[in-house]
Amino acid sequence: MRKNTFTSNYTIGDSAYDEIGNICNIYGKKAVMIGGKTALSKASEEIKAAAKESGISIIDTLWYGGQASFENAEMLAANEAVQGADMIFSVGGGKALDTCKILTGKIEKPIFTFPTIAGTCAAMTSVCAVYYPDGVFRDVYFRHAPAEHSFINTKIIAEAPTKYIWAGIGDTVAKAYEPEFSSRGEKLDFSNTMGVTLSSLCKEPIFNNGTKAIEDCKEKKSSEEVKEVVLSIIAATGTVSNALEMKYNSGAAHAICYGFTIFPEVEENHLHGELVSYGVLVQTMMDNNIEELEKLIKFYKSVNLPISYKEFGVKEEELEKVIEKACSTADIEQACMKIDKETFRNAINKLEDFINKKLV
Ligand SMILES: [Zn+2]
């Protein structure tokens, strides 16, 4: 039984780092900054300057090791500067942030996250995806709590490659549909109800601002629309995922995404969020919700998210393998309907018919 529910603490804006002093000062005066190489090159100077302004010294800057692994967390835990620091400033994308969440969970120090891309909600969730050093998925790790606070610099995020926010949108839209799909008909407690209720924030800001936000990111321009979409990707998804029990946190959309990962060329050429976004269409068709499906397809076309599995280079005769893998995942165990191979097959075929009729 869960004891704790966390909501997201964050500062967002082009000058989000100016708040470092106001938020971090009560935790101490010495921080170690740990992150990805690109992320550090984009953000470390600005973080250092803002920290200095508020009397916090960055006693060392370290690379996180390149993979979100227990091994890298251990390597960092052995570092003298880390041992002497009052808190950890974690800078980068999901893997760097997750590594620092594992580290600070184990050594029991406060962590502040500085996401430099908006690809996942790692900056605000307590859950971490853990990999073996060779990149194979290993397990999930739950920190006792999410990061103390997240400083989201929209200027830095808007300057990052657009593919991250684009795929982040795909993964976030799934969070708008999967919790409701998985929990429908169940008697939910307060925390789960909060998660399902807030999950609408994983689509409305995106439908309303997503197209403009992507255009702005292509021009490396921060804007109100970028801010709204980034909050949906990081804060809404983070809060929803922290509030929900694990079994309501996923669904058929993720199952079909994992199905496609059996083809290495699909894994290599397509991002997680892109595959999941297609899964959302399959799940919505499974649910026979044509009204939502039309909304989704209209939005996907405006931002170039996939509407057919053929866009991944997968052929019709290869679908059976994808479906088999999807059916083997735990993601479909908790759902508002019984899901088997036939359910997937029907939904995928009906979706193809639907888009082909719509496209002509
Ligand atoms: Zn996902």
mmCIF file of C-alpha atoms and ligand atoms in Angstrom:
data_model
loop_
_atom_site.group_PDB
_atom_site.id
_atom_site.type_symbol
_atom_site.label_atom_id
_atom_site.label_comp_id
_atom_site.label_asym_id
_atom_site.label_seq_id
_atom_site.Cartn_x
_atom_site.Cartn_y
_atom_site.Cartn_z
ATOM 1 C CA MET A 1 0.000 0.000 0.000
ATOM 2 C CA ARG A 2 1.358 3.418 -0.929
ATOM 3 C CA LYS A 3 1.852 5.919 1.849
ATOM 4 C CA ASN A 4 2.982 9.010 -0.033
ATOM 5 C CA THR A 5 1.633 11.021 -2.942
ATOM 6 C CA PHE A 6 3.688 13.801 -4.497
ATOM 7 C CA THR A 7 2.759 16.672 -6.767
ATOM 8 C CA SER A 8 5.246 18.578 -8.866
ATOM 9 C CA ASN A 9 7.333 21.482 -7.650
ATOM 10 C CA TYR A 10 8.801 23.561 -10.404
ATOM 11 C CA THR A 11 9.929 26.942 -11.700
ATOM 12 C CA ILE A 12 9.517 27.510 -15.425
ATOM 13 C CA GLY A 13 10.568 30.271 -17.811
ATOM 14 C CA ASP A 14 13.522 31.686 -19.685
ATOM 15 C CA SER A 15 14.975 32.890 -16.404
ATOM 16 C CA ALA A 16 13.954 29.920 -14.231
ATOM 17 C CA TYR A 17 17.495 29.596 -12.867
ATOM 18 C CA ASP A 18 17.157 32.980 -11.124
ATOM 19 C CA GLU A 19 15.058 31.189 -8.486
ATOM 20 C CA ILE A 20 17.807 28.730 -7.491
ATOM 21 C CA GLY A 21 18.673 30.751 -4.383
ATOM 22 C CA ASN A 22 15.091 31.117 -3.160
ATOM 23 C CA ILE A 23 14.448 27.396 -3.416
ATOM 24 C CA CYS A 24 17.794 25.706 -2.685
ATOM 25 C CA ASN A 25 19.302 27.851 0.047
ATOM 26 C CA ILE A 26 17.638 26.011 2.919
ATOM 27 C CA TYR A 27 19.276 22.765 1.764
ATOM 28 C CA GLY A 28 22.853 24.033 2.098
ATOM 29 C CA LYS A 29 25.599 25.929 0.327
ATOM 30 C CA LYS A 30 27.503 23.276 -1.621
ATOM 31 C CA ALA A 31 26.200 21.576 -4.750
ATOM 32 C CA VAL A 32 27.700 19.167 -7.255
ATOM 33 C CA MET A 33 26.399 19.470 -10.787
ATOM 34 C CA ILE A 34 26.016 16.161 -12.660
ATOM 35 C CA GLY A 35 24.737 15.818 -16.194
ATOM 36 C CA GLY A 36 25.060 14.851 -19.810
ATOM 37 C CA LYS A 37 27.903 16.354 -21.823
ATOM 38 C CA THR A 38 25.728 18.323 -24.252
ATOM 39 C CA ALA A 39 23.371 19.393 -21.481
ATOM 40 C CA LEU A 40 26.241 20.683 -19.351
ATOM 41 C CA SER A 41 27.684 22.583 -22.292
ATOM 42 C CA LYS A 42 24.322 24.329 -22.792
ATOM 43 C CA ALA A 43 23.303 24.988 -19.202
ATOM 44 C CA SER A 44 26.199 24.759 -16.735
ATOM 45 C CA GLU A 45 27.490 28.334 -17.063
ATOM 46 C CA GLU A 46 24.052 29.804 -16.504
ATOM 47 C CA ILE A 47 23.387 27.524 -13.520
ATOM 48 C CA LYS A 48 26.780 28.329 -12.008
ATOM 49 C CA ALA A 49 26.233 32.071 -12.360
ATOM 50 C CA ALA A 50 22.759 31.887 -10.796
ATOM 51 C CA ALA A 51 24.001 29.673 -7.953
ATOM 52 C CA LYS A 52 26.912 32.017 -7.241
ATOM 53 C CA GLU A 53 24.539 34.961 -7.108
ATOM 54 C CA SER A 54 22.662 33.239 -4.280
ATOM 55 C CA GLY A 55 25.737 32.128 -2.342
ATOM 56 C CA ILE A 56 25.694 28.474 -3.418
ATOM 57 C CA SER A 57 28.975 27.136 -4.740
ATOM 58 C CA ILE A 58 29.184 24.412 -7.341
ATOM 59 C CA ILE A 59 32.100 22.426 -5.929
ATOM 60 C CA ASP A 60 32.422 20.110 -8.939
ATOM 61 C CA THR A 61 30.856 19.317 -12.297
ATOM 62 C CA LEU A 62 30.668 15.659 -13.325
ATOM 63 C CA TRP A 63 29.526 13.608 -16.309
ATOM 64 C CA TYR A 64 26.833 11.116 -15.295
ATOM 65 C CA GLY A 65 28.478 8.241 -17.157
ATOM 66 C CA GLY A 66 26.332 7.924 -20.274
ATOM 67 C CA GLN A 67 23.795 5.365 -19.081
ATOM 68 C CA ALA A 68 21.109 5.316 -16.384
ATOM 69 C CA SER A 69 22.626 2.397 -14.507
ATOM 70 C CA PHE A 70 23.192 1.295 -10.923
ATOM 71 C CA GLU A 71 26.888 1.079 -11.862
ATOM 72 C CA ASN A 72 27.044 4.796 -12.747
ATOM 73 C CA ALA A 73 25.132 5.715 -9.591
ATOM 74 C CA GLU A 74 27.710 3.742 -7.583
ATOM 75 C CA MET A 75 30.592 5.376 -9.459
ATOM 76 C CA LEU A 76 29.182 8.809 -8.585
ATOM 77 C CA ALA A 77 28.485 7.827 -4.976
ATOM 78 C CA ALA A 78 32.199 7.061 -4.553
ATOM 79 C CA ASN A 79 33.173 10.547 -5.743
ATOM 80 C CA GLU A 80 34.584 12.771 -2.993
ATOM 81 C CA ALA A 81 32.847 15.933 -4.153
ATOM 82 C CA VAL A 82 29.504 14.121 -4.210
ATOM 83 C CA GLN A 83 30.127 12.876 -0.683
ATOM 84 C CA GLY A 84 30.938 16.395 0.517
ATOM 85 C CA ALA A 85 28.022 18.134 -1.216
ATOM 86 C CA ASP A 86 24.817 19.265 0.460
ATOM 87 C CA MET A 87 22.781 18.639 -2.679
ATOM 88 C CA ILE A 88 22.958 17.446 -6.262
ATOM 89 C CA PHE A 89 22.071 19.560 -9.295
ATOM 90 C CA SER A 90 21.120 17.150 -12.050
ATOM 91 C CA VAL A 91 21.245 18.483 -15.609
ATOM 92 C CA GLY A 92 20.078 16.894 -18.867
ATOM 93 C CA GLY A 93 17.597 14.431 -20.327
ATOM 94 C CA GLY A 94 15.852 11.425 -18.773
ATOM 95 C CA LYS A 95 18.900 9.189 -18.426
ATOM 96 C CA ALA A 96 21.094 11.759 -16.671
ATOM 97 C CA LEU A 97 18.246 12.784 -14.368
ATOM 98 C CA ASP A 98 17.344 9.178 -13.561
ATOM 99 C CA THR A 99 20.975 8.334 -12.742
ATOM 100 C CA CYS A 100 21.084 11.214 -10.260
ATOM 101 C CA LYS A 101 17.721 10.183 -8.809
ATOM 102 C CA ILE A 102 19.111 6.685 -8.154
ATOM 103 C CA LEU A 103 22.290 8.215 -6.712
ATOM 104 C CA THR A 104 20.495 10.599 -4.349
ATOM 105 C CA GLY A 105 17.988 7.909 -3.385
ATOM 106 C CA LYS A 106 20.839 5.689 -2.283
ATOM 107 C CA ILE A 107 23.024 8.324 -0.575
ATOM 108 C CA GLU A 108 20.009 10.252 0.785
ATOM 109 C CA LYS A 109 20.777 13.761 -0.461
ATOM 110 C CA PRO A 110 18.435 16.363 -1.926
ATOM 111 C CA ILE A 111 18.262 16.607 -5.699
ATOM 112 C CA PHE A 112 17.264 19.482 -7.960
ATOM 113 C CA THR A 113 16.604 18.756 -11.608
ATOM 114 C CA PHE A 114 17.445 20.984 -14.569
ATOM 115 C CA PRO A 115 15.872 19.328 -17.634
ATOM 116 C CA THR A 116 17.471 20.579 -20.856
ATOM 117 C CA ILE A 117 15.079 18.716 -23.167
ATOM 118 C CA ALA A 118 11.359 17.989 -22.775
ATOM 119 C CA GLY A 119 11.322 14.349 -23.767
ATOM 120 C CA THR A 120 10.092 12.693 -20.572
ATOM 121 C CA CYS A 121 8.742 13.485 -17.120
ATOM 122 C CA ALA A 122 11.911 12.187 -15.398
ATOM 123 C CA ALA A 123 12.526 15.632 -13.868
ATOM 124 C CA MET A 124 9.450 15.259 -11.671
ATOM 125 C CA THR A 125 8.817 11.567 -11.086
ATOM 126 C CA SER A 126 10.239 9.307 -8.443
ATOM 127 C CA VAL A 127 10.432 6.335 -10.803
ATOM 128 C CA CYS A 128 13.672 5.704 -12.746
ATOM 129 C CA ALA A 129 14.236 3.478 -15.780
ATOM 130 C CA VAL A 130 17.410 1.502 -15.048
ATOM 131 C CA TYR A 131 19.602 -0.029 -17.778
ATOM 132 C CA TYR A 132 22.562 -2.384 -17.797
ATOM 133 C CA PRO A 133 25.812 -0.665 -18.848
ATOM 134 C CA ASP A 134 25.358 -2.119 -22.372
ATOM 135 C CA GLY A 135 22.029 -0.298 -22.739
ATOM 136 C CA VAL A 136 19.667 -3.224 -22.187
ATOM 137 C CA PHE A 137 16.701 -2.404 -19.963
ATOM 138 C CA ARG A 138 17.166 -3.798 -16.438
ATOM 139 C CA ASP A 139 14.499 -2.667 -13.987
ATOM 140 C CA VAL A 140 12.678 0.288 -12.504
ATOM 141 C CA TYR A 141 13.929 1.983 -9.354
ATOM 142 C CA PHE A 142 11.700 4.063 -7.100
ATOM 143 C CA ARG A 143 13.374 6.957 -5.294
ATOM 144 C CA HIS A 144 11.679 7.671 -1.953
ATOM 145 C CA ALA A 145 10.332 10.890 -3.536
ATOM 146 C CA PRO A 146 10.653 12.874 -6.761
ATOM 147 C CA ALA A 147 13.196 15.697 -7.024
ATOM 148 C CA GLU A 148 12.826 18.446 -4.429
ATOM 149 C CA HIS A 149 12.256 20.987 -7.206
ATOM 150 C CA SER A 150 12.707 21.292 -10.943
ATOM 151 C CA PHE A 151 14.100 24.344 -12.743
ATOM 152 C CA ILE A 152 12.768 24.296 -16.293
ATOM 153 C CA ASN A 153 14.538 26.738 -18.561
ATOM 154 C CA THR A 154 12.298 27.135 -21.619
ATOM 155 C CA LYS A 155 14.970 28.985 -23.579
ATOM 156 C CA ILE A 156 17.371 26.034 -23.335
ATOM 157 C CA ILE A 157 14.592 23.526 -24.118
ATOM 158 C CA ALA A 158 13.475 25.515 -27.186
ATOM 159 C CA GLU A 159 17.058 25.502 -28.482
ATOM 160 C CA ALA A 160 17.407 21.697 -28.210
ATOM 161 C CA PRO A 161 16.715 19.473 -31.248
ATOM 162 C CA THR A 162 12.949 19.547 -31.978
ATOM 163 C CA LYS A 163 12.690 15.752 -32.112
ATOM 164 C CA TYR A 164 12.754 15.582 -28.307
ATOM 165 C CA ILE A 165 9.734 17.783 -27.657
ATOM 166 C CA TRP A 166 7.995 16.120 -30.626
ATOM 167 C CA ALA A 167 8.470 12.620 -29.189
ATOM 168 C CA GLY A 168 7.741 13.972 -25.698
ATOM 169 C CA ILE A 169 4.347 15.070 -27.010
ATOM 170 C CA GLY A 170 3.681 11.538 -28.286
ATOM 171 C CA ASP A 171 4.477 9.940 -24.923
ATOM 172 C CA THR A 172 2.511 12.579 -23.008
ATOM 173 C CA VAL A 173 -0.654 12.151 -25.083
ATOM 174 C CA ALA A 174 -0.603 8.478 -24.019
ATOM 175 C CA LYS A 175 -0.774 9.643 -20.391
ATOM 176 C CA ALA A 176 -4.057 11.366 -21.224
ATOM 177 C CA TYR A 177 -5.699 8.125 -22.351
ATOM 178 C CA GLU A 178 -3.995 5.168 -20.693
ATOM 179 C CA PRO A 179 -4.864 5.871 -17.022
ATOM 180 C CA GLU A 180 -8.585 6.271 -17.799
ATOM 181 C CA PHE A 181 -8.555 3.224 -20.103
ATOM 182 C CA SER A 182 -6.794 1.121 -17.466
ATOM 183 C CA SER A 183 -8.888 2.238 -14.496
ATOM 184 C CA ARG A 184 -12.389 2.554 -15.999
ATOM 185 C CA GLY A 185 -14.940 0.697 -13.896
ATOM 186 C CA GLU A 186 -12.604 0.401 -10.895
ATOM 187 C CA LYS A 187 -13.252 1.899 -7.506
ATOM 188 C CA LEU A 188 -10.448 4.455 -7.209
ATOM 189 C CA ASP A 189 -9.034 6.028 -4.062
ATOM 190 C CA PHE A 190 -8.232 9.751 -3.766
ATOM 191 C CA SER A 191 -4.712 9.569 -5.179
ATOM 192 C CA ASN A 192 -5.683 7.466 -8.207
ATOM 193 C CA THR A 193 -8.680 9.723 -8.853
ATOM 194 C CA MET A 194 -6.368 12.726 -8.750
ATOM 195 C CA GLY A 195 -4.091 11.052 -11.282
ATOM 196 C CA VAL A 196 -6.907 10.189 -13.675
ATOM 197 C CA THR A 197 -8.519 13.626 -13.293
ATOM 198 C CA LEU A 198 -5.282 15.500 -13.955
ATOM 199 C CA SER A 199 -4.497 13.283 -16.933
ATOM 200 C CA SER A 200 -6.587 15.628 -19.111
ATOM 201 C CA LEU A 201 -3.685 18.085 -18.689
ATOM 202 C CA CYS A 202 -1.626 15.650 -20.752
ATOM 203 C CA LYS A 203 -3.660 16.423 -23.871
ATOM 204 C CA GLU A 204 -5.560 19.743 -23.698
ATOM 205 C CA PRO A 205 -2.481 22.018 -23.501
ATOM 206 C CA ILE A 206 -0.902 19.902 -26.233
ATOM 207 C CA PHE A 207 -3.870 19.981 -28.612
ATOM 208 C CA ASN A 208 -4.168 23.734 -28.051
ATOM 209 C CA ASN A 209 -0.504 24.694 -28.300
ATOM 210 C CA GLY A 210 1.414 21.740 -29.765
ATOM 211 C CA THR A 211 1.557 22.809 -33.411
ATOM 212 C CA LYS A 212 2.765 26.322 -32.615
ATOM 213 C CA ALA A 213 5.193 25.029 -29.962
ATOM 214 C CA ILE A 214 6.855 22.709 -32.470
ATOM 215 C CA GLU A 215 7.106 25.509 -35.037
ATOM 216 C CA ASP A 216 8.703 27.750 -32.394
ATOM 217 C CA CYS A 217 11.175 25.060 -31.342
ATOM 218 C CA LYS A 218 12.182 24.600 -34.982
ATOM 219 C CA GLU A 219 13.103 28.288 -34.938
ATOM 220 C CA LYS A 220 14.739 27.868 -31.502
ATOM 221 C CA LYS A 221 12.306 30.375 -30.084
ATOM 222 C CA SER A 222 10.856 30.161 -26.579
ATOM 223 C CA SER A 223 7.176 31.174 -26.296
ATOM 224 C CA GLU A 224 4.021 30.845 -24.184
ATOM 225 C CA GLU A 225 3.021 27.845 -26.314
ATOM 226 C CA VAL A 226 6.388 26.137 -25.701
ATOM 227 C CA LYS A 227 5.912 26.727 -21.984
ATOM 228 C CA GLU A 228 2.405 25.211 -21.954
ATOM 229 C CA VAL A 229 3.517 22.130 -23.870
ATOM 230 C CA VAL A 230 6.643 21.643 -21.745
ATOM 231 C CA LEU A 231 4.516 21.813 -18.581
ATOM 232 C CA SER A 232 2.212 19.195 -20.035
ATOM 233 C CA ILE A 233 5.160 16.902 -20.860
ATOM 234 C CA ILE A 234 7.071 17.365 -17.610
ATOM 235 C CA ALA A 235 4.718 18.589 -14.863
ATOM 236 C CA ALA A 236 1.351 17.087 -15.833
ATOM 237 C CA THR A 237 2.808 13.701 -16.726
ATOM 238 C CA GLY A 238 5.002 13.770 -13.633
ATOM 239 C CA THR A 239 2.117 14.512 -11.286
ATOM 240 C CA VAL A 240 -0.190 11.974 -12.932
ATOM 241 C CA SER A 241 2.424 9.268 -12.768
ATOM 242 C CA ASN A 242 3.311 10.036 -9.127
ATOM 243 C CA ALA A 243 -0.365 9.942 -8.131
ATOM 244 C CA LEU A 244 -1.298 6.714 -9.883
ATOM 245 C CA GLU A 245 -0.636 3.182 -8.805
ATOM 246 C CA MET A 246 1.773 1.458 -11.178
ATOM 247 C CA LYS A 247 -0.960 -0.700 -12.750
ATOM 248 C CA TYR A 248 -2.888 2.366 -13.977
ATOM 249 C CA ASN A 249 0.214 4.064 -15.347
ATOM 250 C CA SER A 250 0.305 2.275 -18.664
ATOM 251 C CA GLY A 251 -1.973 0.646 -21.184
ATOM 252 C CA ALA A 252 -2.409 -0.775 -24.660
ATOM 253 C CA ALA A 253 -0.639 2.220 -26.264
ATOM 254 C CA HIS A 254 2.639 1.322 -24.529
ATOM 255 C CA ALA A 255 2.090 -2.392 -25.160
ATOM 256 C CA ILE A 256 1.970 -1.838 -28.917
ATOM 257 C CA CYS A 257 5.060 0.405 -28.695
ATOM 258 C CA TYR A 258 7.010 -2.415 -27.012
ATOM 259 C CA GLY A 259 5.662 -4.718 -29.728
ATOM 260 C CA PHE A 260 7.434 -2.677 -32.406
ATOM 261 C CA THR A 261 10.739 -2.752 -30.529
ATOM 262 C CA ILE A 262 11.263 -6.364 -31.640
ATOM 263 C CA PHE A 263 12.532 -4.876 -34.909
ATOM 264 C CA PRO A 264 15.971 -3.321 -34.270
ATOM 265 C CA GLU A 265 15.608 -0.992 -37.265
ATOM 266 C CA VAL A 266 12.348 0.398 -35.854
ATOM 267 C CA GLU A 267 13.976 0.879 -32.433
ATOM 268 C CA GLU A 268 16.910 2.631 -34.018
ATOM 269 C CA ASN A 269 15.026 4.976 -36.312
ATOM 270 C CA HIS A 270 12.003 5.859 -34.215
ATOM 271 C CA LEU A 271 11.763 7.403 -30.762
ATOM 272 C CA HIS A 272 9.792 5.853 -27.897
ATOM 273 C CA GLY A 273 7.219 8.671 -27.881
ATOM 274 C CA GLU A 274 6.691 8.359 -31.612
ATOM 275 C CA LEU A 275 5.864 4.637 -31.323
ATOM 276 C CA VAL A 276 3.665 5.243 -28.280
ATOM 277 C CA SER A 277 1.733 7.982 -30.090
ATOM 278 C CA TYR A 278 0.725 5.451 -32.738
ATOM 279 C CA GLY A 279 -0.256 3.090 -29.924
ATOM 280 C CA VAL A 280 -2.651 5.749 -28.626
ATOM 281 C CA LEU A 281 -4.543 5.588 -31.942
ATOM 282 C CA VAL A 282 -4.734 1.791 -31.736
ATOM 283 C CA GLN A 283 -5.993 1.941 -28.160
ATOM 284 C CA THR A 284 -8.568 4.618 -29.028
ATOM 285 C CA MET A 285 -9.825 2.479 -31.909
ATOM 286 C CA MET A 286 -9.984 -0.515 -29.557
ATOM 287 C CA ASP A 287 -12.143 1.674 -27.354
ATOM 288 C CA ASN A 288 -14.279 2.562 -30.385
ATOM 289 C CA ASN A 289 -13.995 6.256 -29.535
ATOM 290 C CA ILE A 290 -14.200 7.736 -33.031
ATOM 291 C CA GLU A 291 -14.687 11.294 -31.829
ATOM 292 C CA GLU A 292 -11.364 11.260 -29.922
ATOM 293 C CA LEU A 293 -9.720 9.403 -32.764
ATOM 294 C CA GLU A 294 -10.634 12.159 -35.199
ATOM 295 C CA LYS A 295 -9.249 14.792 -32.842
ATOM 296 C CA LEU A 296 -6.019 12.847 -32.425
ATOM 297 C CA ILE A 297 -5.516 12.213 -36.129
ATOM 298 C CA LYS A 298 -6.133 15.869 -36.981
ATOM 299 C CA PHE A 299 -3.506 16.897 -34.413
ATOM 300 C CA TYR A 300 -1.024 14.177 -35.445
ATOM 301 C CA LYS A 301 -1.210 15.335 -39.053
ATOM 302 C CA SER A 302 -0.496 18.907 -38.007
ATOM 303 C CA VAL A 303 2.717 17.903 -36.213
ATOM 304 C CA ASN A 304 3.665 14.910 -38.327
ATOM 305 C CA LEU A 305 3.201 12.174 -35.746
ATOM 306 C CA PRO A 306 2.548 8.724 -37.286
ATOM 307 C CA ILE A 307 -0.974 7.552 -38.062
ATOM 308 C CA SER A 308 -0.057 4.186 -39.612
ATOM 309 C CA TYR A 309 2.398 1.428 -38.676
ATOM 310 C CA LYS A 310 3.589 1.591 -42.286
ATOM 311 C CA GLU A 311 5.378 4.817 -41.376
ATOM 312 C CA PHE A 312 7.762 2.678 -39.273
ATOM 313 C CA GLY A 313 8.596 0.572 -42.327
ATOM 314 C CA VAL A 314 6.688 -2.399 -40.866
ATOM 315 C CA LYS A 315 4.822 -4.619 -43.328
ATOM 316 C CA GLU A 316 1.375 -6.126 -42.868
ATOM 317 C CA GLU A 317 2.771 -9.666 -42.697
ATOM 318 C CA GLU A 318 5.096 -8.616 -39.855
ATOM 319 C CA LEU A 319 2.265 -7.375 -37.645
ATOM 320 C CA GLU A 320 1.585 -10.740 -36.048
ATOM 321 C CA LYS A 321 4.997 -10.654 -34.313
ATOM 322 C CA VAL A 322 4.357 -7.123 -33.055
ATOM 323 C CA ILE A 323 0.978 -8.177 -31.664
ATOM 324 C CA GLU A 324 2.447 -11.245 -30.016
ATOM 325 C CA LYS A 325 5.031 -9.147 -28.191
ATOM 326 C CA ALA A 326 2.407 -6.527 -27.249
ATOM 327 C CA CYS A 327 0.258 -9.265 -25.706
ATOM 328 C CA SER A 328 3.171 -10.489 -23.615
ATOM 329 C CA THR A 329 3.630 -7.147 -21.807
ATOM 330 C CA ALA A 330 2.264 -6.350 -18.346
ATOM 331 C CA ASP A 331 0.878 -3.070 -19.729
ATOM 332 C CA ILE A 332 -2.383 -4.707 -20.842
ATOM 333 C CA GLU A 333 -3.072 -6.701 -17.699
ATOM 334 C CA GLN A 334 -5.096 -3.903 -16.150
ATOM 335 C CA ALA A 335 -7.629 -2.534 -18.648
ATOM 336 C CA CYS A 336 -11.325 -1.791 -19.060
ATOM 337 C CA MET A 337 -11.629 -4.677 -21.518
ATOM 338 C CA LYS A 338 -10.050 -8.040 -22.120
ATOM 339 C CA ILE A 339 -7.203 -7.533 -24.580
ATOM 340 C CA ASP A 340 -5.858 -10.376 -26.700
ATOM 341 C CA LYS A 341 -4.281 -10.792 -30.127
ATOM 342 C CA GLU A 342 -7.647 -10.539 -31.810
ATOM 343 C CA THR A 343 -8.361 -7.207 -30.078
ATOM 344 C CA PHE A 344 -5.075 -5.752 -31.369
ATOM 345 C CA ARG A 345 -5.523 -7.206 -34.850
ATOM 346 C CA ASN A 346 -9.015 -5.759 -35.180
ATOM 347 C CA ALA A 347 -8.034 -2.338 -33.869
ATOM 348 C CA ILE A 348 -4.990 -2.041 -36.143
ATOM 349 C CA ASN A 349 -6.941 -3.128 -39.225
ATOM 350 C CA LYS A 350 -9.888 -0.893 -38.442
ATOM 351 C CA LEU A 351 -7.491 2.026 -37.932
ATOM 352 C CA GLU A 352 -5.896 1.415 -41.342
ATOM 353 C CA ASP A 353 -9.348 1.360 -42.980
ATOM 354 C CA PHE A 354 -10.313 4.485 -41.101
ATOM 355 C CA ILE A 355 -7.295 6.553 -42.108
ATOM 356 C CA ASN A 356 -7.411 5.326 -45.704
ATOM 357 C CA LYS A 357 -11.019 6.373 -46.068
ATOM 358 C CA LYS A 358 -10.224 9.671 -44.342
ATOM 359 C CA LEU A 359 -7.214 10.325 -46.508
ATOM 360 C CA VAL A 360 -8.898 9.905 -49.915
HETATM 361 ZN ZN ZN B 1 6.380 6.070 -22.405
#
